[in-house]
Coordinates of N, CA, C and O in Angstrom, one line a residue:
M51 N -9.3 -4.3 19.1 CA -8.9 -5.3 18.1 C -7.4 -5.0 17.8 O -7.0 -3.9 17.5
N52 N -6.6 -6.0 17.8 CA -5.1 -5.9 17.6 C -4.9 -5.7 16.1 O -5.5 -6.3 15.2
P53 N -4.0 -4.8 15.7 CA -3.7 -4.5 14.3 C -3.1 -5.7 13.6 O -2.3 -6.5 14.2
E54 N -3.5 -6.0 12.4 CA -3.0 -7.0 11.6 C -2.0 -6.5 10.5 O -1.2 -7.2 10.0
I55 N -2.3 -5.2 10.1 CA -1.4 -4.6 9.1 C -0.7 -3.4 9.8 O -1.4 -2.6 10.5
S56 N 0.5 -3.3 9.6 CA 1.3 -2.1 10.1 C 1.7 -1.3 8.9 O 2.3 -1.8 7.9
I57 N 1.4 0.0 8.9 CA 1.8 0.9 7.9 C 2.9 1.8 8.5 O 2.6 2.6 9.5
I58 N 4.1 1.7 8.0 CA 5.2 2.5 8.5 C 5.8 3.3 7.4 O 5.7 3.1 6.2
M59 N 6.5 4.4 7.9 CA 7.1 5.3 6.9 C 8.3 5.9 7.6 O 8.4 6.0 8.8
G60 N 9.3 6.3 6.7 CA 10.5 6.9 7.2 C 10.4 8.2 7.8 O 11.2 8.6 8.6
S61 N 9.4 9.0 7.4 CA 9.2 10.4 7.8 C 7.8 10.8 7.7 O 7.0 10.2 6.9
D62 N 7.4 11.8 8.5 CA 6.0 12.3 8.4 C 5.7 12.9 7.0 O 4.6 13.0 6.6
S63 N 6.8 13.3 6.3 CA 6.6 13.8 4.9 C 6.0 12.7 4.0 O 5.5 13.0 2.9
D64 N 6.1 11.4 4.4 CA 5.6 10.3 3.6 C 4.1 10.1 3.9 O 3.5 9.3 3.1
L65 N 3.6 10.7 4.9 CA 2.2 10.4 5.3 C 1.2 10.7 4.2 O 0.3 9.9 4.0
P66 N 1.3 11.8 3.5 CA 0.3 12.1 2.4 C 0.3 11.0 1.4 O -0.8 10.7 0.9
T67 N 1.4 10.3 1.1 CA 1.4 9.2 0.2 C 0.8 8.0 0.9 O -0.1 7.3 0.3
M68 N 1.2 7.7 2.1 CA 0.8 6.5 2.8 C -0.7 6.5 3.3 O -1.3 5.5 3.6
E69 N -1.3 7.7 3.2 CA -2.7 7.9 3.6 C -3.6 7.0 2.8 O -4.6 6.5 3.3
A70 N -3.2 6.7 1.5 CA -4.1 5.8 0.7 C -4.1 4.4 1.2 O -5.1 3.7 1.1
A71 N -3.0 3.9 1.8 CA -3.0 2.6 2.4 C -3.9 2.5 3.6 O -4.6 1.6 3.9
I72 N -3.8 3.6 4.4 CA -4.6 3.7 5.6 C -6.1 3.7 5.2 O -6.9 3.0 5.8
A73 N -6.4 4.4 4.1 CA -7.8 4.5 3.7 C -8.3 3.1 3.3 O -9.5 2.7 3.5
I74 N -7.5 2.3 2.6 CA -7.9 0.9 2.2 C -8.1 0.1 3.4 O -9.1 -0.7 3.5
C75 N -7.3 0.1 4.4 CA -7.5 -0.6 5.7 C -8.8 -0.2 6.3 O -9.6 -1.1 6.8
E76 N -9.1 1.1 6.3 CA -10.3 1.5 6.9 C -11.5 1.1 6.1 O -12.5 0.6 6.6
Q77 N -11.4 1.1 4.7 CA -12.5 0.7 3.9 C -12.9 -0.8 4.1 O -14.0 -1.2 4.1
F78 N -11.8 -1.6 4.3 CA -12.0 -3.1 4.5 C -12.2 -3.4 6.0 O -12.3 -4.6 6.3
Q79 N -12.2 -2.4 6.8 CA -12.3 -2.6 8.3 C -11.3 -3.6 8.8 O -11.6 -4.5 9.6
V80 N -10.0 -3.4 8.4 CA -8.9 -4.2 8.9 C -8.1 -3.4 9.9 O -7.8 -2.2 9.7
A81 N -8.0 -4.0 11.1 CA -7.2 -3.3 12.1 C -5.8 -3.0 11.7 O -5.1 -3.9 11.1
H82 N -5.3 -1.8 11.9 CA -4.0 -1.4 11.4 C -3.4 -0.4 12.4 O -4.1 0.2 13.2
E83 N -2.1 -0.2 12.3 CA -1.4 0.8 13.0 C -0.6 1.6 12.0 O -0.3 1.2 10.9
V84 N -0.3 2.8 12.4 CA 0.5 3.7 11.6 C 1.7 4.3 12.4 O 1.4 4.8 13.5
E85 N 2.9 4.1 11.9 CA 4.1 4.5 12.7 C 5.1 5.2 11.8 O 5.2 4.9 10.6
I86 N 5.8 6.1 12.4 CA 7.0 6.7 11.8 C 8.2 6.0 12.4 O 8.4 6.1 13.6
I87 N 8.9 5.4 11.5 CA 10.1 4.6 11.9 C 11.2 4.9 10.9 O 11.1 4.4 9.7
S88 N 12.2 5.6 11.2 CA 13.3 5.9 10.3 C 14.4 4.9 10.4 O 15.0 4.7 11.5
A89 N 14.8 4.4 9.2 CA 15.9 3.4 9.2 C 17.2 4.1 9.5 O 18.1 3.5 10.1
H90 N 17.3 5.4 9.3 CA 18.5 6.2 9.5 C 18.6 6.9 10.8 O 19.6 7.0 11.4
R91 N 17.4 7.5 11.2 CA 17.4 8.3 12.4 C 17.1 7.6 13.7 O 17.4 8.0 14.7
T92 N 16.3 6.4 13.5 CA 16.0 5.6 14.7 C 16.2 4.1 14.3 O 15.3 3.3 14.4
P93 N 17.5 3.8 14.0 CA 17.7 2.4 13.6 C 17.4 1.4 14.7 O 17.0 0.3 14.4
E94 N 17.7 1.7 16.0 CA 17.4 0.8 17.0 C 15.9 0.5 17.1 O 15.5 -0.6 17.3
R95 N 15.1 1.5 17.0 CA 13.6 1.4 17.0 C 13.2 0.5 15.9 O 12.3 -0.4 16.0
M96 N 13.8 0.7 14.7 CA 13.4 -0.1 13.5 C 13.7 -1.6 13.8 O 12.9 -2.4 13.5
V97 N 14.9 -1.8 14.3 CA 15.3 -3.2 14.6 C 14.3 -3.8 15.6 O 13.8 -5.0 15.4
D98 N 14.0 -3.1 16.7 CA 13.1 -3.6 17.7 C 11.7 -3.9 17.1 O 11.1 -4.9 17.3
Y99 N 11.2 -2.9 16.4 CA 9.9 -3.0 15.7 C 9.8 -4.2 14.8 O 8.9 -5.0 14.9
A100 N 10.8 -4.3 13.9 CA 10.8 -5.4 12.9 C 11.0 -6.8 13.5 O 10.4 -7.8 13.1
S101 N 11.7 -6.8 14.6 CA 12.0 -8.1 15.3 C 10.8 -8.6 16.0 O 10.6 -9.9 16.1
H102 N 9.9 -7.8 16.4 CA 8.8 -8.2 17.3 C 7.4 -8.0 16.7 O 6.4 -8.3 17.4
A103 N 7.3 -7.4 15.5 CA 6.0 -7.2 14.9 C 5.1 -8.4 14.9 O 3.9 -8.4 15.2
H104 N 5.7 -9.5 14.5 CA 4.9 -10.8 14.4 C 4.4 -11.3 15.7 O 3.3 -11.9 15.8
E105 N 5.1 -11.0 16.8 CA 4.7 -11.4 18.1 C 3.5 -10.6 18.6 O 2.8 -11.0 19.5
R106 N 3.3 -9.4 18.0 CA 2.2 -8.5 18.4 C 1.0 -8.8 17.6 O 0.0 -8.1 17.7
G107 N 1.0 -9.8 16.6 CA -0.1 -10.1 15.8 C -0.1 -9.4 14.4 O -1.1 -9.7 13.7
I108 N 0.9 -8.7 14.1 CA 1.0 -8.1 12.8 C 1.2 -9.2 11.8 O 2.0 -10.1 12.0
K109 N 0.5 -9.1 10.6 CA 0.6 -10.1 9.6 C 1.3 -9.6 8.4 O 1.9 -10.4 7.6
V110 N 1.2 -8.3 8.1 CA 1.8 -7.7 6.9 C 2.3 -6.3 7.3 O 1.6 -5.6 8.0
I111 N 3.4 -6.0 6.7 CA 4.0 -4.6 6.9 C 4.0 -3.9 5.6 O 4.5 -4.4 4.6
I112 N 3.4 -2.7 5.6 CA 3.6 -1.8 4.4 C 4.6 -0.7 4.8 O 4.3 -0.1 5.8
A113 N 5.6 -0.6 4.1 CA 6.7 0.4 4.4 C 6.9 1.3 3.3 O 7.3 0.9 2.2
G114 N 6.7 2.6 3.6 CA 6.9 3.6 2.6 C 8.1 4.4 2.9 O 8.4 4.7 4.0
A115 N 8.9 4.7 1.8 CA 10.1 5.5 2.0 C 10.5 6.2 0.7 O 10.2 5.7 -0.4
G116 N 11.1 7.4 0.9 CA 11.6 8.1 -0.3 C 13.1 8.2 -0.3 O 13.7 7.9 0.7
G117 N 13.6 8.7 -1.4 CA 15.1 8.9 -1.4 C 15.8 7.6 -1.4 O 15.6 6.7 -2.2
A118 N 16.7 7.5 -0.4 CA 17.5 6.3 -0.2 C 16.6 5.1 0.0 O 16.9 3.9 -0.4
A119 N 15.4 5.3 0.6 CA 14.4 4.3 0.8 C 14.8 3.0 1.3 O 14.5 1.9 0.8
H120 N 15.6 3.0 2.4 CA 16.1 1.8 3.0 C 15.2 1.1 3.9 O 15.3 -0.1 4.2
L121 N 14.1 1.8 4.4 CA 13.2 1.2 5.4 C 12.6 -0.1 5.0 O 12.7 -1.1 5.7
P122 N 12.0 -0.2 3.8 CA 11.3 -1.5 3.5 C 12.3 -2.7 3.4 O 12.0 -3.7 4.0
G123 N 13.5 -2.5 2.8 CA 14.4 -3.5 2.7 C 15.1 -3.9 4.1 O 15.3 -5.1 4.4
M124 N 15.3 -2.9 4.9 CA 15.9 -3.2 6.2 C 14.9 -3.9 7.1 O 15.3 -4.9 7.8
V125 N 13.6 -3.5 7.1 CA 12.6 -4.2 7.8 C 12.5 -5.6 7.3 O 12.4 -6.6 8.1
A126 N 12.4 -5.8 6.0 CA 12.3 -7.2 5.4 C 13.5 -8.0 5.8 O 13.3 -9.3 6.0
A127 N 14.7 -7.5 6.0 CA 15.8 -8.2 6.4 C 15.7 -8.8 7.9 O 16.3 -9.7 8.2
I128 N 14.9 -8.1 8.7 CA 14.7 -8.5 10.1 C 13.5 -9.3 10.4 O 13.5 -10.2 11.2
T129 N 12.4 -8.9 9.7 CA 11.1 -9.6 10.1 C 10.8 -10.8 9.3 O 11.3 -10.9 8.1
P130 N 10.1 -11.8 9.8 CA 9.7 -12.9 9.0 C 8.4 -12.7 8.2 O 7.9 -13.5 7.5
L131 N 7.8 -11.5 8.4 CA 6.5 -11.1 7.8 C 6.7 -10.6 6.4 O 7.8 -10.1 6.0
P132 N 5.6 -10.7 5.6 CA 5.7 -10.1 4.2 C 5.8 -8.6 4.4 O 5.1 -8.0 5.2
V133 N 6.6 -8.0 3.6 CA 6.8 -6.5 3.5 C 6.4 -6.0 2.1 O 6.9 -6.6 1.1
I134 N 5.6 -5.0 2.1 CA 5.2 -4.4 0.8 C 5.9 -3.0 0.9 O 5.6 -2.2 1.8
G135 N 6.7 -2.7 -0.1 CA 7.4 -1.4 -0.2 C 6.6 -0.4 -1.1 O 6.2 -0.8 -2.2
V136 N 6.5 0.8 -0.6 CA 5.9 1.9 -1.4 C 7.0 2.9 -1.6 O 7.4 3.7 -0.7
P137 N 7.4 3.1 -2.9 CA 8.4 4.1 -3.2 C 7.7 5.5 -3.2 O 6.7 5.7 -3.8
V138 N 8.2 6.4 -2.3 CA 7.6 7.7 -2.2 C 8.3 8.6 -3.2 O 9.5 8.6 -3.3
Q139 N 7.5 9.4 -3.9 CA 8.1 10.3 -4.9 C 9.0 11.3 -4.2 O 8.7 11.9 -3.2
S140 N 10.2 11.5 -4.8 CA 11.1 12.5 -4.3 C 11.2 13.7 -5.3 O 10.8 13.6 -6.5
R141 N 11.7 14.8 -4.8 CA 11.8 16.0 -5.7 C 12.9 15.8 -6.8 O 12.7 16.1 -7.9
Q142 N 14.0 15.2 -6.4 CA 15.2 15.1 -7.3 C 15.0 14.2 -8.4 O 15.2 14.5 -9.6
L143 N 14.5 13.0 -8.2 CA 14.4 12.0 -9.2 C 13.0 11.4 -9.4 O 12.8 10.3 -9.9
S144 N 12.0 12.1 -8.9 CA 10.6 11.8 -9.1 C 10.3 10.4 -8.5 O 9.3 9.8 -9.0
G145 N 11.0 9.9 -7.6 CA 10.7 8.6 -7.0 C 11.5 7.4 -7.6 O 11.4 6.3 -7.1
L146 N 12.2 7.6 -8.7 CA 12.9 6.5 -9.3 C 14.0 6.0 -8.4 O 14.2 4.8 -8.3
D147 N 14.6 6.9 -7.6 CA 15.6 6.5 -6.7 C 15.0 5.6 -5.6 O 15.5 4.5 -5.3
S148 N 13.8 6.0 -5.1 CA 13.1 5.2 -4.1 C 12.7 3.8 -4.7 O 12.9 2.8 -4.1
L149 N 12.2 3.8 -5.9 CA 11.8 2.6 -6.6 C 13.0 1.6 -6.7 O 12.9 0.4 -6.4
Y150 N 14.1 2.1 -7.3 CA 15.2 1.3 -7.5 C 15.8 0.7 -6.2 O 16.2 -0.5 -6.1
S151 N 15.8 1.5 -5.1 CA 16.2 1.1 -3.8 C 15.4 0.0 -3.3 O 15.9 -1.0 -2.7
I152 N 14.1 0.1 -3.4 CA 13.2 -0.9 -2.8 C 13.1 -2.2 -3.6 O 13.1 -3.3 -3.1
V153 N 13.1 -2.0 -4.9 CA 12.9 -3.2 -5.8 C 14.1 -4.1 -5.9 O 14.0 -5.3 -6.2
Q154 N 15.3 -3.5 -5.7 CA 16.6 -4.2 -5.9 C 17.0 -4.9 -4.7 O 18.1 -4.6 -4.1
M155 N 16.3 -5.8 -4.2 CA 16.6 -6.6 -3.0 C 17.4 -7.8 -3.3 O 17.2 -8.4 -4.3
P156 N 18.3 -8.2 -2.4 CA 19.1 -9.4 -2.7 C 18.3 -10.6 -2.6 O 17.3 -10.6 -1.8
R157 N 18.7 -11.6 -3.3 CA 18.0 -12.9 -3.2 C 17.8 -13.4 -1.8 O 18.7 -13.3 -1.0
G158 N 16.6 -13.8 -1.4 CA 16.3 -14.3 -0.1 C 15.7 -13.3 0.8 O 15.2 -13.7 1.9
I159 N 15.7 -12.0 0.5 CA 15.0 -11.0 1.3 C 14.1 -10.2 0.4 O 14.4 -9.1 -0.1
P160 N 12.9 -10.8 0.1 CA 12.0 -10.1 -0.8 C 11.2 -9.0 -0.2 O 10.9 -9.0 1.0
V161 N 10.9 -8.0 -1.0 CA 10.0 -6.9 -0.7 C 9.1 -6.8 -1.9 O 9.6 -6.5 -3.0
A162 N 7.8 -7.0 -1.7 CA 6.8 -6.8 -2.8 C 6.8 -5.3 -3.0 O 6.7 -4.5 -2.0
T163 N 7.0 -4.8 -4.2 CA 7.1 -3.4 -4.4 C 6.0 -2.9 -5.4 O 5.8 -3.5 -6.4
V164 N 5.3 -1.8 -5.0 CA 4.2 -1.3 -5.9 C 4.8 -0.1 -6.6 O 5.9 0.3 -6.4
A165 N 4.0 0.5 -7.5 CA 4.4 1.7 -8.3 C 4.7 2.9 -7.4 O 4.2 3.0 -6.2
I166 N 5.5 3.8 -7.9 CA 5.8 5.0 -7.1 C 4.6 5.7 -6.7 O 3.7 6.0 -7.5
G167 N 4.5 5.9 -5.4 CA 3.3 6.6 -4.8 C 2.0 5.8 -4.7 O 1.0 6.4 -4.3
N168 N 2.0 4.6 -5.1 CA 0.8 3.8 -5.2 C 0.5 3.0 -3.9 O 0.5 1.8 -3.9
A169 N 0.3 3.8 -2.8 CA 0.0 3.1 -1.5 C -1.4 2.4 -1.5 O -1.6 1.5 -0.7
T170 N -2.3 2.8 -2.5 CA -3.5 2.2 -2.6 C -3.3 0.7 -2.9 O -3.9 -0.2 -2.3
N171 N -2.5 0.4 -3.9 CA -2.2 -1.0 -4.2 C -1.5 -1.7 -3.1 O -1.7 -2.9 -2.9
A172 N -0.6 -1.0 -2.4 CA 0.0 -1.7 -1.2 C -1.0 -2.1 -0.2 O -1.0 -3.2 0.4
G173 N -2.0 -1.2 0.1 CA -3.1 -1.5 1.0 C -3.9 -2.7 0.5 O -4.2 -3.6 1.3
L174 N -4.2 -2.7 -0.8 CA -5.0 -3.8 -1.4 C -4.2 -5.1 -1.3 O -4.8 -6.1 -1.0
L175 N -3.0 -5.1 -1.6 CA -2.2 -6.3 -1.5 C -2.1 -6.8 -0.1 O -2.3 -8.1 0.1
A176 N -1.9 -6.0 0.8 CA -1.9 -6.4 2.2 C -3.3 -7.0 2.6 O -3.3 -8.1 3.3
V177 N -4.4 -6.4 2.2 CA -5.7 -7.0 2.5 C -5.9 -8.3 1.8 O -6.4 -9.3 2.4
Q178 N -5.4 -8.4 0.6 CA -5.5 -9.7 -0.1 C -4.7 -10.8 0.5 O -5.1 -12.0 0.6
I179 N -3.5 -10.5 1.1 CA -2.7 -11.5 1.8 C -3.5 -12.0 3.0 O -3.6 -13.2 3.3
L180 N -4.1 -11.1 3.8 CA -5.0 -11.5 4.9 C -6.2 -12.3 4.4 O -6.6 -13.2 5.1
A181 N -6.8 -11.9 3.3 CA -8.0 -12.5 2.8 C -7.8 -14.0 2.4 O -8.7 -14.8 2.5
A182 N -6.5 -14.4 2.2 CA -6.3 -15.8 1.9 C -6.6 -16.7 3.0 O -6.9 -17.9 2.8
Q183 N -6.7 -16.1 4.2 CA -7.0 -16.9 5.4 C -8.2 -16.5 6.1 O -8.6 -17.0 7.2
Q184 N -8.9 -15.5 5.6 CA -10.1 -14.9 6.2 C -11.3 -14.9 5.2 O -11.3 -13.9 4.4
P185 N -12.2 -15.9 5.2 CA -13.2 -15.9 4.2 C -14.1 -14.7 4.1 O -14.5 -14.2 3.0
Q186 N -14.4 -14.0 5.2 CA -15.2 -12.8 5.2 C -14.5 -11.7 4.4 O -15.1 -10.9 3.6
L187 N -13.2 -11.6 4.7 CA -12.4 -10.5 4.0 C -12.2 -10.9 2.5 O -12.3 -10.0 1.7
L188 N -12.1 -12.2 2.2 CA -12.0 -12.6 0.8 C -13.3 -12.2 0.1 O -13.2 -11.7 -1.1
N189 N -14.4 -12.3 0.7 CA -15.7 -11.9 0.1 C -15.7 -10.4 -0.2 O -16.2 -9.9 -1.2
A190 N -15.2 -9.6 0.8 CA -15.1 -8.2 0.6 C -14.2 -7.8 -0.5 O -14.5 -6.9 -1.3
V191 N -13.1 -8.5 -0.7 CA -12.2 -8.3 -1.8 C -12.9 -8.6 -3.1 O -12.8 -7.8 -4.1
Q192 N -13.6 -9.7 -3.2 CA -14.3 -10.0 -4.4 C -15.4 -9.0 -4.7 O -15.6 -8.7 -5.9
Q193 N -16.1 -8.5 -3.7 CA -17.1 -7.4 -3.9 C -16.4 -6.2 -4.5 O -16.9 -5.5 -5.3
Y194 N -15.2 -5.8 -3.9 CA -14.5 -4.7 -4.4 C -14.1 -4.8 -5.9 O -14.3 -3.8 -6.6
R195 N -13.7 -6.0 -6.3 CA -13.4 -6.2 -7.7 C -14.6 -6.1 -8.5 O -14.6 -5.6 -9.6
A196 N -15.7 -6.6 -8.0 CA -17.0 -6.6 -8.8 C -17.4 -5.1 -8.9 O -17.9 -4.7 -10.0
D197 N -17.2 -4.3 -7.9 CA -17.5 -2.9 -8.0 C -16.7 -2.2 -9.0 O -17.1 -1.3 -9.7
L198 N -15.4 -2.5 -9.1 CA -14.5 -1.9 -10.1 C -15.0 -2.3 -11.5 O -15.0 -1.4 -12.4
K199 N -15.4 -3.5 -11.7 CA -15.9 -3.9 -13.0 C -17.1 -3.1 -13.3 O -17.3 -2.7 -14.5
Q200 N -18.0 -2.9 -12.4 CA -19.2 -2.2 -12.7 C -18.9 -0.7 -13.0 O -19.6 -0.1 -13.8
Q201 N -17.9 -0.2 -12.3 CA -17.6 1.2 -12.6 C -17.1 1.4 -14.0 O -17.5 2.4 -14.7
V202 N -16.3 0.4 -14.5 CA -15.9 0.5 -15.9 C -17.1 0.3 -16.9 O -17.2 1.1 -17.9
R203 N -18.0 -0.6 -16.6 CA -19.2 -0.7 -17.4 C -20.0 0.6 -17.5 O -20.5 1.0 -18.5
T204 N -20.2 1.2 -16.3 CA -20.9 2.5 -16.3 C -20.2 3.5 -17.1 O -20.9 4.3 -17.8
K205 N -18.9 3.6 -17.0 CA -18.2 4.6 -17.7 C -18.3 4.3 -19.2 O -18.5 5.3 -20.0
Q206 N -18.3 3.1 -19.6 CA -18.5 2.7 -21.1 C -19.9 3.1 -21.5 O -20.0 3.7 -22.6
E207 N -20.9 2.9 -20.7 CA -22.2 3.2 -21.1 C -22.4 4.7 -21.2 O -23.0 5.2 -22.2
N208 N -21.8 5.5 -20.3 CA -21.8 7.0 -20.4 C -21.0 7.5 -21.7 O -21.5 8.4 -22.4
L209 N -19.9 6.8 -22.0 CA -19.1 7.2 -23.2 C -20.0 6.9 -24.4 O -20.0 7.8 -25.3
A210 N -20.6 5.8 -24.5 CA -21.4 5.4 -25.7 C -22.6 6.4 -25.8 O -23.0 6.8 -26.9
K211 N -23.2 6.8 -24.7 CA -24.4 7.6 -24.7 C -24.0 9.1 -25.1 O -24.7 9.7 -25.8
L212 N -22.9 9.6 -24.5 CA -22.6 11.0 -24.6 C -21.6 11.3 -25.8 O -21.6 12.4 -26.3
G213 N -20.9 10.3 -26.2 CA -19.8 10.6 -27.2 C -18.6 11.1 -26.4 O -18.7 11.6 -25.3
Y214 N -17.4 11.0 -27.1 CA -16.2 11.2 -26.3 C -16.1 12.7 -25.9 O -15.6 13.0 -24.8
R215 N -16.5 13.6 -26.7 CA -16.3 15.1 -26.3 C -17.2 15.4 -25.1 O -16.7 16.0 -24.1
R216 N -18.5 15.1 -25.1 CA -19.3 15.4 -24.0 C -18.9 14.6 -22.8 O -19.0 15.1 -21.6
Y217 N -18.5 13.4 -23.0 CA -18.0 12.6 -21.9 C -16.8 13.2 -21.2 O -16.8 13.3 -20.0
L218 N -15.8 13.7 -22.0 CA -14.7 14.3 -21.4 C -15.1 15.6 -20.6 O -14.6 15.9 -19.5
E219 N -16.0 16.4 -21.2 CA -16.5 17.6 -20.5 C -17.2 17.2 -19.2 O -17.1 17.9 -18.2
S220 N -18.0 16.1 -19.2 CA -18.7 15.8 -18.0 C -17.8 15.2 -16.9 O -18.1 15.3 -15.7
E221 N -16.6 14.7 -17.3 CA -15.7 14.1 -16.3 C -14.8 15.2 -15.7 O -14.1 15.0 -14.7
M222 N -14.8 16.4 -16.2 CA -13.9 17.5 -15.7 C -14.5 18.3 -14.7 O -15.4 18.4 -14.1

């Protein structure tokens, strides 16, 4: 099965963050690929990748980067595909530098940006983009949302039954 979602990152140090997007693709059984593509260290590869991803059947690109975080924006400047940026937390500025770099795109070159380190939401957004054209995947997204709703209901039932102190103790 050809990948529909591409999960890319500027460095292997971003992989622990991006693992959550991979897990979402696996959970929804969406074919995906995972690549290390550095905007600064392998710019030619980045240009080639972004120029041709749509020709290979990729529908959405999730790009994680920390620090200068140029990868999502540069890929978005080259590809016609939707790009979702994941700001990876940095040591110096806790990921604010990454967030600002990814979210401040010039008009005409959008990058959908999730919260710092929230590759789960990037994976979900990519799946939802695909689900707009795939009824079976849309059903899976709706079931996922129903499951989230049930989890909250169950937590409320436990809180009401146990009281907040015992509930907190049981959650730890």
